[in-house]
Every structure is written in C-alpha cells, then in structure tokens.
Coordinates of C-alpha atoms in Angstrom, one line a residue:
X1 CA -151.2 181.9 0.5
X2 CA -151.4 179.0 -0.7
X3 CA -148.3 176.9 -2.0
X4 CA -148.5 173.2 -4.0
X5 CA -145.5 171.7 -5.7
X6 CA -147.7 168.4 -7.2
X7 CA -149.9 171.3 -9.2
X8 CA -150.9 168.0 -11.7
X9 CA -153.5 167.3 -8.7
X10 CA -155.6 170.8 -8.8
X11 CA -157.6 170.3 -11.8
X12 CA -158.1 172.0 -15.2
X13 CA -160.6 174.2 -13.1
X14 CA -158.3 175.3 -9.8
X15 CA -158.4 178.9 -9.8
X16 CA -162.0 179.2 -9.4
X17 CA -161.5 177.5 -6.2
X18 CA -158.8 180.4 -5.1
X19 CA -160.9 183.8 -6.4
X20 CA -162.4 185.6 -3.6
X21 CA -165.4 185.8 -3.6
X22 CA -166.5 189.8 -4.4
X23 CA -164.9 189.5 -7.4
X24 CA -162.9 192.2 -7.4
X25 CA -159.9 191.9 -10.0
X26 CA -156.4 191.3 -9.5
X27 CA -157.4 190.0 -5.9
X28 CA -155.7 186.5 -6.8
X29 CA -152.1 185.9 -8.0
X30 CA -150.5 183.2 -9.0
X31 CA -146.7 182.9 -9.2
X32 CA -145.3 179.8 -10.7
X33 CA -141.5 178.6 -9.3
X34 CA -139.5 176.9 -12.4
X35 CA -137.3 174.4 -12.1
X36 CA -133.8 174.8 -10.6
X37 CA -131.0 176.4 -13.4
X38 CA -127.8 175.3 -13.6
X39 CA -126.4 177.9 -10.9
X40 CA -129.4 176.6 -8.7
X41 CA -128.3 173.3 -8.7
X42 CA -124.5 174.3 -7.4
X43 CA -126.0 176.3 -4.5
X44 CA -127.9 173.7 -3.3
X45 CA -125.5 171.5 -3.1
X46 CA -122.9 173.6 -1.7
X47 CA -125.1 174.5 1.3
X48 CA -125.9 170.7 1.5
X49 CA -122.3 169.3 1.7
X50 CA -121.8 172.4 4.6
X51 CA -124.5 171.2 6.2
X52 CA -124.9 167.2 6.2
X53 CA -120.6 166.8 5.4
X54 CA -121.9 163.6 3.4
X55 CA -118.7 161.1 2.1
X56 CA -119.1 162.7 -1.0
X57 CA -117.6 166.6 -1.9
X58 CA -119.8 169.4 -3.8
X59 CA -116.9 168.4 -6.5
X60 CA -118.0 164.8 -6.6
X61 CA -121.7 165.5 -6.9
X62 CA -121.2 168.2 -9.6
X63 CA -119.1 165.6 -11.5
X64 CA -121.9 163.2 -11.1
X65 CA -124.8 165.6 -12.5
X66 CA -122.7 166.5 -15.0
X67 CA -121.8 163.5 -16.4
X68 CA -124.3 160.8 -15.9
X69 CA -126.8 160.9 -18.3
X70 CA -130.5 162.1 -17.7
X71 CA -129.5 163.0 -14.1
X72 CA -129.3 166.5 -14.9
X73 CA -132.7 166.9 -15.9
X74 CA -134.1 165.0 -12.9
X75 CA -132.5 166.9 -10.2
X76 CA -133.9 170.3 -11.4
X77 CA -137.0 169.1 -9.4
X78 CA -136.3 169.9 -6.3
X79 CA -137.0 167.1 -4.0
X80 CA -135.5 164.6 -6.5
X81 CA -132.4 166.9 -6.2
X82 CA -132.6 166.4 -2.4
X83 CA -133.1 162.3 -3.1
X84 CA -130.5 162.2 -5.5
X85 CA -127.7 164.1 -3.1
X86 CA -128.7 161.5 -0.4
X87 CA -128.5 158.2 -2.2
X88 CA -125.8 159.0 -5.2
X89 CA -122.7 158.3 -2.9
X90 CA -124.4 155.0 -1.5
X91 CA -125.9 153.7 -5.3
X92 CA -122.6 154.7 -7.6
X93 CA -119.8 153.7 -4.2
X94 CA -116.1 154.2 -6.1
X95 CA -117.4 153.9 -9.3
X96 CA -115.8 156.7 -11.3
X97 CA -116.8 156.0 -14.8
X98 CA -119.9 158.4 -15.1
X99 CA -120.5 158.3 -18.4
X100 CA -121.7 155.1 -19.0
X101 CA -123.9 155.1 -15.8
X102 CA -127.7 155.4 -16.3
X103 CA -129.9 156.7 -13.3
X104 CA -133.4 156.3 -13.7
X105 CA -135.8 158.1 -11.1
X106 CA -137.2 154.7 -10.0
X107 CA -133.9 153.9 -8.8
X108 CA -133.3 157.0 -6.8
X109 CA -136.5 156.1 -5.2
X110 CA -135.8 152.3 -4.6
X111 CA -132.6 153.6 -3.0
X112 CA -133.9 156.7 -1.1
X113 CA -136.3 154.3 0.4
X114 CA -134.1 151.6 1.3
X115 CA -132.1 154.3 3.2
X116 CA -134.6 155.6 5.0
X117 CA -135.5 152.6 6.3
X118 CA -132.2 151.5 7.1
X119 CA -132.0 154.5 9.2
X120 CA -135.0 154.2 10.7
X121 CA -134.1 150.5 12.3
X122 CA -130.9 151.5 13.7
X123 CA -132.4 154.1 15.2
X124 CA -135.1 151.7 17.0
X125 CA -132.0 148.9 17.9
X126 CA -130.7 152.1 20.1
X127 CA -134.4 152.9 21.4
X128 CA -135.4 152.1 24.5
X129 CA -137.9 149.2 23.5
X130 CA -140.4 147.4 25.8
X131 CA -139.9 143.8 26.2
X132 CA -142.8 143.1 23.7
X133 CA -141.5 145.1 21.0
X134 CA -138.3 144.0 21.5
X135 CA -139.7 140.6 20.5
X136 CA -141.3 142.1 17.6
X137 CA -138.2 144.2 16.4
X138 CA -136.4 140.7 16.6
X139 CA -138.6 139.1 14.6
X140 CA -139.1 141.7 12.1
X141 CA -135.2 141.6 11.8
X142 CA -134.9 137.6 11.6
X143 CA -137.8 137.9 8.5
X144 CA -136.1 140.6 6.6
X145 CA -136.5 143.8 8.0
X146 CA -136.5 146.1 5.2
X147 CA -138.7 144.3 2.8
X148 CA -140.7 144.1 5.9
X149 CA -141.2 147.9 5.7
X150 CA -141.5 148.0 2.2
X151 CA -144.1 145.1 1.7
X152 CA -146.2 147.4 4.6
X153 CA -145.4 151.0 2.9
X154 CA -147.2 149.4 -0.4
X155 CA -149.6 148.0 1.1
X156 CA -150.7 151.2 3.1
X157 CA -150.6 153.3 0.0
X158 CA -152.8 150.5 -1.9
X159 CA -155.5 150.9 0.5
X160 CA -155.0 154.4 0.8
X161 CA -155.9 154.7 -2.8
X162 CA -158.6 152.0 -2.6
X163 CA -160.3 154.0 0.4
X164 CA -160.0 157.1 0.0
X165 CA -159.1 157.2 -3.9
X166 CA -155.4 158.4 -3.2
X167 CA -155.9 161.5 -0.7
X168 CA -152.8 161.7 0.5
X169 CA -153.7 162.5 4.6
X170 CA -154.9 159.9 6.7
X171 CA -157.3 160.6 10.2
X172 CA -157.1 157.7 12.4
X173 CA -158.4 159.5 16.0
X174 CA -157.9 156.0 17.2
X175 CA -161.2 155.5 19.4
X176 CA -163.6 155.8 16.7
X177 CA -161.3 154.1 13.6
X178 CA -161.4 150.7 15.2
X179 CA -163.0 148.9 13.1
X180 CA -161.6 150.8 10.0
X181 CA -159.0 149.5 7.9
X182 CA -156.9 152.0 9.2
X183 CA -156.3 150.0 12.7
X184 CA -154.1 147.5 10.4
X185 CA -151.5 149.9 10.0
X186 CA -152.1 152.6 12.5
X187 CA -152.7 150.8 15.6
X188 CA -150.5 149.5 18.1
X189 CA -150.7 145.7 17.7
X190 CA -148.8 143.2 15.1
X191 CA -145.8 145.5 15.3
X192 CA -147.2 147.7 12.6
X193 CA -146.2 150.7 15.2
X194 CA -142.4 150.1 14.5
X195 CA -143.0 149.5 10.7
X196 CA -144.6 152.9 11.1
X197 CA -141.6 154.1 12.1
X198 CA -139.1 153.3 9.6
X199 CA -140.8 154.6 6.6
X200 CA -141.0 157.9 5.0
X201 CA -144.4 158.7 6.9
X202 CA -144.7 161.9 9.1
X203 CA -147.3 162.4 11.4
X204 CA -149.1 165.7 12.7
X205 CA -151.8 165.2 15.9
X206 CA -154.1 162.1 14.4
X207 CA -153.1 162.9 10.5
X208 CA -150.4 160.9 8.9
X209 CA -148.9 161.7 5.3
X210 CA -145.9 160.8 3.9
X211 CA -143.2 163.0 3.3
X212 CA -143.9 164.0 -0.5
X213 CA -147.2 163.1 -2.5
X214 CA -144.3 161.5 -5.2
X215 CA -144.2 158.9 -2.9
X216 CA -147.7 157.4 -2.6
X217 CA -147.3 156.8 -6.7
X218 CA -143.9 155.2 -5.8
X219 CA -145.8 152.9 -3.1
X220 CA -148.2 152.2 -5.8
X221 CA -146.0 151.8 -8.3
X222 CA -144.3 148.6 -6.1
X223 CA -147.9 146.9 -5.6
X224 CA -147.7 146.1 -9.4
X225 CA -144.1 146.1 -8.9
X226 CA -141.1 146.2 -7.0
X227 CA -137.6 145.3 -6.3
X228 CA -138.3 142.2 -4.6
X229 CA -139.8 140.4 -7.6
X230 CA -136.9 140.3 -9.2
X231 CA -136.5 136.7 -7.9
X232 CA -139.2 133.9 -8.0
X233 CA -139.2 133.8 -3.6
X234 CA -142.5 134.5 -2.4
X235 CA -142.1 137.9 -0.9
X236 CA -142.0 138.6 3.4
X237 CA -146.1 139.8 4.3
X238 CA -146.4 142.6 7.1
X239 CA -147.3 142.0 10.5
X240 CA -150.7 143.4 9.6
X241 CA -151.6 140.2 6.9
X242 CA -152.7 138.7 10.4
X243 CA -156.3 140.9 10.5
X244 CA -156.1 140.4 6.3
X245 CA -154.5 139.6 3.0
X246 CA -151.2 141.9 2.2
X247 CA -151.8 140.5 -1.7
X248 CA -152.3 143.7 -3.7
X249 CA -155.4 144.4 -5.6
X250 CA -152.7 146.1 -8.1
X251 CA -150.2 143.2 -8.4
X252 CA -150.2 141.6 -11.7
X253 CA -149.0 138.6 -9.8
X254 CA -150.8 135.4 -8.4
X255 CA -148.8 133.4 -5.5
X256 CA -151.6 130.7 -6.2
X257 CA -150.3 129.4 -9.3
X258 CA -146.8 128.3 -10.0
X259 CA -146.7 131.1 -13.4
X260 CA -147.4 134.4 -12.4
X261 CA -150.3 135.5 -13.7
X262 CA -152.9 138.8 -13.3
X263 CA -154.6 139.5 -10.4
X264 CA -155.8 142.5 -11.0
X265 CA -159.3 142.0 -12.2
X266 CA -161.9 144.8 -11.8
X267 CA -159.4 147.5 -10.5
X268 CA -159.0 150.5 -12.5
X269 CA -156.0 151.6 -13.1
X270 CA -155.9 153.8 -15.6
X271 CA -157.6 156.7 -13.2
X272 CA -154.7 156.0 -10.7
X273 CA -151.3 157.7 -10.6
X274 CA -150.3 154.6 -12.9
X275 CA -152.3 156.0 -15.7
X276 CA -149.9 159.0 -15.7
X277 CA -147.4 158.7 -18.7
X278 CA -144.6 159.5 -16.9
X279 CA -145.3 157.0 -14.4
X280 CA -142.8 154.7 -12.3
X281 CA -144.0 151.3 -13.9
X282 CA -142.3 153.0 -16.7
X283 CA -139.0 153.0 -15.9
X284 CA -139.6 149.3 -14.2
X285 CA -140.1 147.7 -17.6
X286 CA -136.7 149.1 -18.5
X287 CA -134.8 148.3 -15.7
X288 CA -136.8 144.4 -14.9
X289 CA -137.3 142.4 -17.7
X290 CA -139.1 139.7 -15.6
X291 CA -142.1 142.8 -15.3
X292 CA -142.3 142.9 -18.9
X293 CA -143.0 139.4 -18.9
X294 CA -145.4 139.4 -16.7
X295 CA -147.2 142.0 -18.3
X296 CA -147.6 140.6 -21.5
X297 CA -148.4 137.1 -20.0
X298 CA -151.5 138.6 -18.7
X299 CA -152.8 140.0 -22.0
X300 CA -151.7 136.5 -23.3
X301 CA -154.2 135.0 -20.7
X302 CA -157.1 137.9 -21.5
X303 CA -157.2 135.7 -25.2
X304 CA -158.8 132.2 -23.0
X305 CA -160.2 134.1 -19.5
X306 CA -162.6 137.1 -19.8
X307 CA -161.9 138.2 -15.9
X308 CA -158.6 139.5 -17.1
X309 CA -159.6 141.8 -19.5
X310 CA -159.3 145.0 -16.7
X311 CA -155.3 143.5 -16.1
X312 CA -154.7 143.1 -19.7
X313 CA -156.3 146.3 -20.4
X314 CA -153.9 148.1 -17.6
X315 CA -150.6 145.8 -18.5
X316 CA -151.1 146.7 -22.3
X317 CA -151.5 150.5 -21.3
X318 CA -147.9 150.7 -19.0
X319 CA -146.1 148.5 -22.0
X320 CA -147.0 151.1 -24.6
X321 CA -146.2 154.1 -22.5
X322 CA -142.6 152.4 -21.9
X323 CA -141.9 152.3 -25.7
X324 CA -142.5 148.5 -26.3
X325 CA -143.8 148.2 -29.7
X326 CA -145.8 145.4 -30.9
X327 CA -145.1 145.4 -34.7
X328 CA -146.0 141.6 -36.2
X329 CA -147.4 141.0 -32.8
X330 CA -150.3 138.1 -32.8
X331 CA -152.5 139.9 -30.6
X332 CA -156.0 138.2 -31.7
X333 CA -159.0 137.3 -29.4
X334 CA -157.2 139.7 -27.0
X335 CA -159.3 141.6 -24.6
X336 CA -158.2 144.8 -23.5
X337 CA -161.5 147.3 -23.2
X338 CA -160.7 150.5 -22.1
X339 CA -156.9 150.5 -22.9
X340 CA -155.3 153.8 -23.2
X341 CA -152.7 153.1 -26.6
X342 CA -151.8 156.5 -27.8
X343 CA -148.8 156.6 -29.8
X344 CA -148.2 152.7 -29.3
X345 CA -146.7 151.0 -32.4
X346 CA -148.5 148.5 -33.8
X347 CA -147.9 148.1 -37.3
X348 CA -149.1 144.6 -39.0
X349 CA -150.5 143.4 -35.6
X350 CA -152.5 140.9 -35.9
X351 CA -155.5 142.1 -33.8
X352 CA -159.0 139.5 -35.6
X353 CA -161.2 139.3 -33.2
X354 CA -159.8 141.3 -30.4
X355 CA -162.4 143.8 -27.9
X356 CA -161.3 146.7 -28.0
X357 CA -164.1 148.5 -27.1
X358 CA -163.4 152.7 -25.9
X359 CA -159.8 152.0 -26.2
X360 CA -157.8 155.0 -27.5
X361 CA -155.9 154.5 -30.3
X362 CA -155.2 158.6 -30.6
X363 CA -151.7 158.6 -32.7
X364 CA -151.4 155.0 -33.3
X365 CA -149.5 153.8 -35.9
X366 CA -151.6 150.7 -37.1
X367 CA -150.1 150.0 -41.5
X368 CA -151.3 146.8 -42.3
X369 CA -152.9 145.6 -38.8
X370 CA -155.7 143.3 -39.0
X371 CA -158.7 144.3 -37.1
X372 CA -160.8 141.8 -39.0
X373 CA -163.9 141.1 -36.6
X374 CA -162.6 142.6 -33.8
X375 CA -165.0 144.7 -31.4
X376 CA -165.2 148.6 -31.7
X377 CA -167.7 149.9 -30.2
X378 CA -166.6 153.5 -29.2
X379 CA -162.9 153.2 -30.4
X380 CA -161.2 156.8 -29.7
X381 CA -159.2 157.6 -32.7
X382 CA -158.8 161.7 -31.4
X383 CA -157.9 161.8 -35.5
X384 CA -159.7 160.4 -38.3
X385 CA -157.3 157.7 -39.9
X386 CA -154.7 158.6 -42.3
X387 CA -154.7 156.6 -45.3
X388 CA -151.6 156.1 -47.6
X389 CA -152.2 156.7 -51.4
X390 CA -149.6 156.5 -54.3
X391 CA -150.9 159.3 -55.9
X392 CA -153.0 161.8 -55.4
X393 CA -156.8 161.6 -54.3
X394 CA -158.9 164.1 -56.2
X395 CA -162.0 162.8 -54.6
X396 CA -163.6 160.3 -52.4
X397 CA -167.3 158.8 -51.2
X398 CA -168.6 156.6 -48.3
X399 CA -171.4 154.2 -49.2
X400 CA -175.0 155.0 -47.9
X401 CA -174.4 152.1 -45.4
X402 CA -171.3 154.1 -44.0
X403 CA -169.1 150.7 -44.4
X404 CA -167.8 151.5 -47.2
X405 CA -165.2 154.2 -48.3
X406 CA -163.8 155.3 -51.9
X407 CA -161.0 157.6 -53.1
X408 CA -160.8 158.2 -56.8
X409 CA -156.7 158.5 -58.1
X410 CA -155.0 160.8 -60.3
X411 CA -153.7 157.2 -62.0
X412 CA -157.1 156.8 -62.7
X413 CA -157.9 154.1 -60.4
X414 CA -160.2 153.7 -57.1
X415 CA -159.6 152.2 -54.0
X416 CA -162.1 151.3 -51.7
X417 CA -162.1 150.5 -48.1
X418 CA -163.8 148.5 -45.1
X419 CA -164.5 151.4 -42.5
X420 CA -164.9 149.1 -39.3
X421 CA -161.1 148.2 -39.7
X422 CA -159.9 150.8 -42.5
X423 CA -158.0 147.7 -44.5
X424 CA -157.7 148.0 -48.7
X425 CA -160.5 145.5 -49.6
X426 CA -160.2 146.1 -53.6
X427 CA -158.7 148.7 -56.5
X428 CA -161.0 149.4 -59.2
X429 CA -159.0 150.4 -62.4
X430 CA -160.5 151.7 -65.9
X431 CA -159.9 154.9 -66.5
X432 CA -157.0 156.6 -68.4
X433 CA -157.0 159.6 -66.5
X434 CA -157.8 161.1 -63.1
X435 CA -160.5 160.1 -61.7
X436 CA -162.6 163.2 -60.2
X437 CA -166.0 162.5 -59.6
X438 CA -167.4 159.4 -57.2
X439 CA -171.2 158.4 -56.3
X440 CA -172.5 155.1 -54.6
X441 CA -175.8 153.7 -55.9
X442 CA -178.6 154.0 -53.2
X443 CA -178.1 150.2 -52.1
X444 CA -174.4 150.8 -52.4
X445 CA -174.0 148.0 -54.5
X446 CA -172.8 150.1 -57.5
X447 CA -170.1 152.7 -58.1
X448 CA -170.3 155.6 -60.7
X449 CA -166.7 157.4 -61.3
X450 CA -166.3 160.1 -63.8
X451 CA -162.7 161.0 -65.0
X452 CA -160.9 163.5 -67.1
X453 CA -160.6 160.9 -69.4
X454 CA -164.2 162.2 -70.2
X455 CA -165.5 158.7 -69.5
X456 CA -168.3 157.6 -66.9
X457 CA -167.7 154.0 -65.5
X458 CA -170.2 151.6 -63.3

C-alpha cells in the first residue's frame, strides 16, 4: 500500500509505476480520500480540544471557521486544519469580530512556524546543555532567536532544492557527507545542531524531512520572501554563513546596494514549487506591499541590465498569478524570456521592443498593447488570437509572406493586420456590400476583394 497526500508530485504518468508487473487486471487500486465535509471538520476538532485542552473551546474554533472568510475552505485539507487549530487562538487573541478577519494560508504558516520554534527553544532553555552550547544558545538568543531559525530553515530548503532539485529526504551518514553541503546544517559545529532542533524537521536513522512536503515550498517561498523584510534591517544570517553565504539564490533582494534589487539571475524558477499557481508568493504580494515593489523594480531594472532577465522573467510570472494587472503599463525594452503570463491583464501595455521570447501568453488579454518590435520568437499563445470586429467577417486571407492578415466585412470594408504583433495597421473601404471573397497578389503587394455588391476592387 502505498499512501501520498502531495499526489501533485507523482506525475501525469504514476500508475504505471504502481501496476504489477504480470499484468493481470484489477491487481491495482486506487482510492482517492476527499477533503474533510462539514461534519468532518466538527469531529476533528472535538477530539482535538479533548485531547490538547487548548485556550480555545470546540465552540470558539467552530465560530471561527464559520465566520472568517476563506478559512473554511482551507481547513478541509487536513493538515492545514491541524495548523489552523494550533495557531488561530495565538494569531486572532480576544478578537471577536470574525467577520471582517481575513486569514490567508501564508499566515497560518508564518504563525505555525513561529510557534514551533518558539516551542522548540523553551524546550532547549530546560535541556541539559553542555557549556559550549550553552554559549551558542545564548548567543543565538541575544541575535534573535527565532529569525535565527527561520533565516537557517530557508536556507536549508534553498539548497535542498538547489541539490537535489527539491527531494524532500535528506541522507547525511555523517562520515562520508563531510565535505558536502550538507555538513553546514547537519553537522555538529556553528550551533546548527540546536537550530536543527527548533524547526519543523524530523529525523529517522541518517534521513531528515520535514514534517509535511507543504513546508519545503513555504521555506522556499521565504527565500524570495519572508516576514522579516517587511522592514529595511538587514536580516540575522545563521550560524552556518561562517563555511558560506546564507544570501538566497531565490531572493529578489541585493544587501549590496542601498535599493533592493534582483538577485536572482540564472535560477529557474518557474520549474520550482514557485511556478505553481497556487503558490505562497501569492498570497505575499497581498499581504506585503514592499514584495510587490520589489518585484516590479526588478523587471524595471531587466529594461538597462540583461543579467536580470531570468528575475524579471520569475517576478513578472508571481505578479500575474497574484491578480496584478498591468493595463496602461509602460513595459518597453523589458526582458522577461520564458515568463509564464497566462490569464495576466495587459490591455494597452506598452510592450515596443520588449523580449519575450517562449513566454506564454495562453488567455491573455492584450486590446490595444503595443508589441511594436518586440522579440517573439516562440511566443505560446495556446489559442490563436481573438480579434474584435464590428460586424461580421465573411472571409479573410494572409499574405504569401505570412505578415500580413485580411478579413473582409459585412459593411463592406477590409481590415488588415500586422501578424508579428496582431495591431489594426489599415481599413480598406469601397464596397457597398459585404465583402466575401479575398486574394493577395503573389508579391502581396496587391489585394483583390469581391463583394455582393457584384464589384471586384484592387
């Protein structure tokens, strides 16, 4: 048996990984567990207050889920049910008035982690310490504790991703990993051991994991990120920024420069956890408006700096899957190749000059944009374009050339278009009635329309 509640991670292809192998029908089974009901959702949280006796009462938490907007729908998963009983009587405190309170599932997260990490240094202040990590532990207090641990769980699950491309379970044996990057943050030195401790990590023999697979895209989610940039303070580093930089190859941050700009050059994003479109980043644009800055500072910079063009491709990417819309927006010269802008708006953007080379723009709305002179090359458009006529089309041509497009009118006029950017270039009028016939010339110099005016016109 085999049981997996992140099934976004098997593949289109998974069950031929399953089948036995004689073939034999029916041999494999798959049984898919739905969301929590309504009546689900009481249980659990009935058994829960039994068994924890939290400061809240199963009547307080039912009064939150039922009234707080959107939090119904995140705690029928599960373990965001099991986050959401632990950190809702911490996060809301006495406040009663539920239906104007907003939880997202970033900030259950932000809290859940906060907690646990909380827990996990009281519960070292009452260990047993040797005088050395005693030090440490001081230290690590003095320097801010918590965003201690968080500045090392992002930073793990950064190079956990940029190792071993995001498997989730770590093997450090210890004798032969010394020379790995895994010694940073698994060995015994730099107080990294007590770090270890206080985050959401579990460990089996040599193989650590954290707790749920939700969080490594969390962990990611605060190397572009977190909390603690909220304020312009350069942030704590980790023990571990001793052996090695602790500066994210995610962050769309410098610490160099006095402005914040993108870092992120040459990493891929977009086949991370971040290219997801529910991801955390998100629900961080909503919440920090000082990440939306940053964000569209970077595609600001891809205009003057060509190494930027992988951040402003990624930055662009998270804006449009968080609903920001970039009507009138003077996007020219910007370089974003490889940008993922389904459904983005982006009507009468001013785009001249702009690479947008393999970029999806499946479901964009585009009226009016200006894509004079901008780069192509392999443009996704998952649908042809949809064009906007004021009456209707009884029949259309594209030049020999293939740059030029016609559609003859029932008014009896033509309009013709430029195909690299789909923009009106002229309307041909003439004939009285509809026009229902259309032929380029061979050098595509020349138009021949014939209408039921039972004229032909050059």
């Amino acid at each position: 048996m085999v049981i997996s509640c992140r099934t976004e991670y098997n593949g289109v292809d998974y069950k031929h990984c399953f089948e036995p192998s004689d073939g034999k029908a029916g041999l494999f089974q798959e049984a898919i567990i739905s969301p929590f009901n309504k009546d689900q959702i009481q249980s659990y949280v009935e058994q829960y207050v039994s068994l924890r006796k939290p400061s809240w009462s199963s009547e307080d938490y039912h009064e939150a889920i039922k009234r707080i907007p959107s939090l119904h729908d995140l705690v029928k998963n599960p373990f965001l049910l099991k986050l959401a009983l632990e950190v809702l009587p911490r996060l809301l405190g006495n406040n009663s008035n539920y239906s104007t309170t907003r939880i997202t599932r970033i900030e259950l997260y932000d809290e859940f982690v906060a907690q646990w990490i909380e827990r996990g240094k009281k519960r070292l202040s009452e260990m047993e310490l040797s005088s050395s990590d005693k030090l440490i532990f001081k230290e690590l207090s003095d320097s801010g504790f918590q965003q201690r641990g968080i500045t090392y769980l992002k930073v793990l699950v950064t190079a956990i991703y940029e190792h071993q491309k995001g498997n989730p379970v770590v093997h450090y044996p210890g004798h032969d990993g010394q020379a790995s990057w895994k010694k940073a943050f698994f060995g015994n030195r730099d107080g990294s051991h007590l770090l270890r401790e206080v985050i959401p990590l579990t460990r089996n023999g040599n193989q650590y994991r954290f707790i749920h697979k939700s969080l490594l895209e969390y962990g990611l989610s605060l190397a572009v990120f977190g909390p603690s940039k909220r304020d312009e303070e350069t942030e704590a580093t980790p023990p571990v920024s001793r052996r090695g930089s602790t500066s994210s190859a995610f962050s769309f941050e410098s610490h160099s420069s006095t402005e914040r700009t993108a870092t992120a050059h040459g990493q891929t994003l977009l086949d991370s956890p971040l290219g997801k479109r529910d991801l955390f980043l998100t629900e961080r644009i909503q919440q920090e408006p000082v990440f939306k800055g940053q964000l569209h500072s970077v595609i600001e910079r891809s205009k003057s700096d060509k190494a930027a063009r992988t951040a402003a491709a990624n930055a662009i990417t998270i804006l449009v899957r968080a609903g920001v819309q970039f009507n009138s927006a003077d996007l020219r010269n910007i370089k974003i190749p490889g940008a993922d802008l389904s459904f983005g708006v982006f009507d009468s953007a001013q785009l001249e000059g702009a690479d947008l080379r393999k970029v999806n723009l499946r479901n964009v709305w585009m009226r009016q944009a200006d894509l004079g002179g901008a780069q192509m090359a392999g443009v996704q458009f998952g649908e042809l374009p949809f064009l906007q006529e004021d009456d209707k089309v009884a029949c259309s041509s594209y030049s020999p050339d293939g740059k030029t497009y016609a559609a003859g009118l029932g008014d009896g006029s033509i309009s013709l278009y430029e195909t690299s950017n789909w923009n009106r270039i002229q309307r041909l009028k003439g004939h009285d009635l509809t026009v229902n016939s259309l032929s380029f010339s061979a050098t595509g110099k020349q138009i021949a329309s014939g209408s039921n005016d039972s004229t032909v016109l050059l």
